[in-house]
XYZ file of C-alpha atoms in Angstrom:
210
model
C -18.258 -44.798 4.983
C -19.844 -41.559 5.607
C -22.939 -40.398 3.591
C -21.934 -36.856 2.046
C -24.823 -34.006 1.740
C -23.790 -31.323 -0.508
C -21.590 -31.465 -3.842
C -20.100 -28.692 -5.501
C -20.242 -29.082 -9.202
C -17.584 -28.268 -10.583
C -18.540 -27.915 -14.143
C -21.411 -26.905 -16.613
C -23.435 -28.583 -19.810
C -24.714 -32.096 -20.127
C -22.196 -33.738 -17.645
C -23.424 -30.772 -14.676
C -26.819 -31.989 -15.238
C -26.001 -35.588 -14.983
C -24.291 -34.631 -11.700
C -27.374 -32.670 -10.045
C -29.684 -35.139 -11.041
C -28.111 -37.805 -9.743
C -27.560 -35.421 -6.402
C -30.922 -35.377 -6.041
C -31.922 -39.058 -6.248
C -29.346 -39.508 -3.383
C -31.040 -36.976 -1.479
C -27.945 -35.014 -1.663
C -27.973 -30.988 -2.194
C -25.978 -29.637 -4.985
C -24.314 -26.179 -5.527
C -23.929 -25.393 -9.170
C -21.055 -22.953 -10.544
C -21.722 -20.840 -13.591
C -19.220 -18.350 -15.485
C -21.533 -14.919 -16.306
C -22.524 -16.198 -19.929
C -23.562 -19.922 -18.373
C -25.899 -17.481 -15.275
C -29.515 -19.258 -17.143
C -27.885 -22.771 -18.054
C -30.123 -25.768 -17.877
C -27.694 -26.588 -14.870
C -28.001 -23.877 -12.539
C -31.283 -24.446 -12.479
C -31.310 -27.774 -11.825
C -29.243 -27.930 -8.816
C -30.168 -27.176 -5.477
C -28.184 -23.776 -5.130
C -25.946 -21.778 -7.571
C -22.612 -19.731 -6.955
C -21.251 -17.026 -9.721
C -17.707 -17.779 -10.765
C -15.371 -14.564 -11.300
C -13.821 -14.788 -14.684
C -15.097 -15.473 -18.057
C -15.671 -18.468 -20.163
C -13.698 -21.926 -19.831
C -11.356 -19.841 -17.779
C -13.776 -19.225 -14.891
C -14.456 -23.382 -14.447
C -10.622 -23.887 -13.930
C -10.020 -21.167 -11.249
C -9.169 -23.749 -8.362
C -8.807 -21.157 -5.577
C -12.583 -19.763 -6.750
C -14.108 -23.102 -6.690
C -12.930 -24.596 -3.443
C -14.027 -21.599 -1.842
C -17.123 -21.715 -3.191
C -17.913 -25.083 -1.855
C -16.163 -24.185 1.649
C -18.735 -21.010 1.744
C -21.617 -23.602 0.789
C -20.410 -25.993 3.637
C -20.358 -28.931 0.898
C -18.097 -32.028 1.877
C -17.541 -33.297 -1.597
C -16.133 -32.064 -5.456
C -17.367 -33.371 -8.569
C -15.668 -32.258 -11.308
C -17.596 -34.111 -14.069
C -15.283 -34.481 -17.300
C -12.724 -32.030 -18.805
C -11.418 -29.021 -16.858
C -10.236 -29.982 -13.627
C -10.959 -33.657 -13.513
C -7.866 -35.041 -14.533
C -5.961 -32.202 -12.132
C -3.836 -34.038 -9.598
C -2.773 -30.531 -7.950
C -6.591 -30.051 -7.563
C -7.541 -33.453 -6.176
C -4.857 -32.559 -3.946
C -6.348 -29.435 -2.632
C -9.909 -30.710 -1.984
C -7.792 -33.566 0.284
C -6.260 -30.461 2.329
C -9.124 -28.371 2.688
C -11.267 -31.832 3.897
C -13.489 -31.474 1.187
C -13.338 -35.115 -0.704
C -12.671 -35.209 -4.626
C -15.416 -37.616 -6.462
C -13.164 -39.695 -8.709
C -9.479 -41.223 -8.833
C -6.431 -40.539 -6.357
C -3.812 -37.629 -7.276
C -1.433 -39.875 -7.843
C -3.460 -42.053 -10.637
C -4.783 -38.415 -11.974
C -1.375 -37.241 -12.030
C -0.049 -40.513 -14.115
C -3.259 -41.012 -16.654
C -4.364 -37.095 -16.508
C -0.715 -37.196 -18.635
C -1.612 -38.691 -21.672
C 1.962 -39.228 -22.779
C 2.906 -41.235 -19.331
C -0.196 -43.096 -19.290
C 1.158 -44.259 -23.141
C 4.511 -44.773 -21.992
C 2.845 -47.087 -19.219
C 1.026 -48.941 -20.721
C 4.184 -49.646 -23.601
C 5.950 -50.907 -20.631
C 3.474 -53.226 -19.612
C 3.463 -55.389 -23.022
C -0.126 -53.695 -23.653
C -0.698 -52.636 -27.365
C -0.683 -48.882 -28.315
C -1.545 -46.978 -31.117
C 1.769 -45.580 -32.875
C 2.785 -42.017 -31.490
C 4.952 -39.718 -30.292
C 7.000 -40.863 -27.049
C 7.371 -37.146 -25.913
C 5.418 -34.196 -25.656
C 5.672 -32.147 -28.853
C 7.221 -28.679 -29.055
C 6.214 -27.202 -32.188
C 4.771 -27.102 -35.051
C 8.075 -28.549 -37.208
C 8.676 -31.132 -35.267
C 4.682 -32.606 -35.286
C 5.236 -32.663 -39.261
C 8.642 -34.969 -38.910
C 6.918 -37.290 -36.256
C 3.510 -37.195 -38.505
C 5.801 -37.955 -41.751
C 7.104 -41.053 -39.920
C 3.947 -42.542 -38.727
C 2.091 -41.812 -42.476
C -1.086 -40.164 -42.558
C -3.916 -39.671 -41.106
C -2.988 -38.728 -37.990
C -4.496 -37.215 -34.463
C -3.001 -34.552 -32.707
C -3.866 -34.510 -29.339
C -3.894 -32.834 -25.781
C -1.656 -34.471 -23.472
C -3.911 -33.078 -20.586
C -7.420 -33.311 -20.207
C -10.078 -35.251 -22.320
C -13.593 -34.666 -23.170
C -12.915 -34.353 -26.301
C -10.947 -30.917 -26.723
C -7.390 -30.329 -27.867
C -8.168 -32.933 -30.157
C -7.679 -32.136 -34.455
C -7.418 -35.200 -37.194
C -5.215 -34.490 -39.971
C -5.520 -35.950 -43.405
C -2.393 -34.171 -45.440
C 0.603 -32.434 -44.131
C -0.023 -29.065 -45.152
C -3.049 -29.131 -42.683
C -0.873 -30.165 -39.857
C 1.156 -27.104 -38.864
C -2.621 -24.927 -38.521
C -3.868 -28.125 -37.318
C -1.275 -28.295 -34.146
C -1.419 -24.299 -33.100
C -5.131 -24.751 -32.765
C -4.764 -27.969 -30.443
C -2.044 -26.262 -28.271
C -4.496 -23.187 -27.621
C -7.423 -25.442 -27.211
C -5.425 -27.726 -24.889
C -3.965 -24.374 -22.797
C -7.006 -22.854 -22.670
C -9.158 -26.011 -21.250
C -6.948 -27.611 -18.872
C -3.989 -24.795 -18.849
C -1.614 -26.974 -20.239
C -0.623 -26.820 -23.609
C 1.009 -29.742 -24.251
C 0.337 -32.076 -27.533
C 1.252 -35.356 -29.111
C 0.519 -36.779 -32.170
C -0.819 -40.426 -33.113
C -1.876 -42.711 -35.869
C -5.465 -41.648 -36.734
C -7.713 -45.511 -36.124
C -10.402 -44.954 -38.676
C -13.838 -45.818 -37.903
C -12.814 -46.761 -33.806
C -15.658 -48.131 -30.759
C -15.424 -46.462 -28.019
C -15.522 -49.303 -25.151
């Protein structure tokens, strides 16, 4: 297996961090991105070289064509794209594969079946394995979260379909939360992963994450 040298990180906060210092115990070099407002993050300046990203905000760290061309123009061999954003995007798993540069995590075709958080349900439904009570489909609006939320009795979660990391996510406690409740997910869900799909589920009170 060949020993890569440079990583593009493909992301910014705690997780970036995580990435470049782990880079560096490797011995491996690591090219942090940054959107203008992230230019004096705690990440940039932990990693070996940094890259501007054109755009603004959450939209600059899912701009695809900037990033790979970033780390082609940096000569680095591998993506990581930490949590959230792009790291559940088959399509950009994909790319990296074209342009030679390998993707740190899962195969498209797992991203593109458990980056879907609907199809990774239906899956595992299929396979006898218990799921929390939810919608089979993506959602399309507002109305039709409050007839799926009525059935399953509250609390419930709406969620992003896309994505994880905790965004596109909203618990709600009475229906006249819910419709407010599901406009913010959708936008929250678009604007992270650009895809504003949402289902809802039972809420589980007082869960472990394992």
């Amino acid at each position: 297996m060949a020993l890569h040298r440079r990583v593009l990180i493909a992301n910014r906060g705690e997780i970036a961090v995580r990435i470049a210092r782990a880079a560096a115990s490797l011995g491996i070099e690591s090219v942090a991105v940054h959107a203008p407002v992230d230019a004096h993050s705690r990440h940039v300046r932990l990693a070996t070289t940094a890259r501007a990203l054109p755009g603004d905000g959450v939209a600059a760290y899912l701009d695809a064509g900037a990033l790979l061309r970033i780390a082609t123009e940096t000569g680095c061999d591998c993506v990581h794209p930490g949590y959230g954003f792009l790291a559940e995007n088959a399509s950009f798993a994909e790319w990296c594969a074209t342009d030679g540069i390998t993707f740190v995590g899962p195969p498209p075709a797992a991203l593109a079946l458990f980056g879907d958080k609907v199809r990774a349900r239906a899956l595992a439904a299929s396979l006898g394995i218990p799921i929390v009570a939810g919608s089979a489909e993506p959602l399309l609006s507002a109305a039709e979260a409050t007839d799926v939320a009525a059935r399953l009795g509250y609390p419930v979660m709406l969620k992003a379909a896309a994505g994880g990391g905790g965004r596109g996510m909203r618990a709600v406690h009475q229906p006249e939360d819910l419709a407010e409740a599901f406009e913010r997910c959708r936008g929250e869900a678009e604007a992270a992963f650009g895809d504003g799909s949402v289902f809802v589920e039972r809420l589980v009170l007082r869960p472990r994450h394992i």
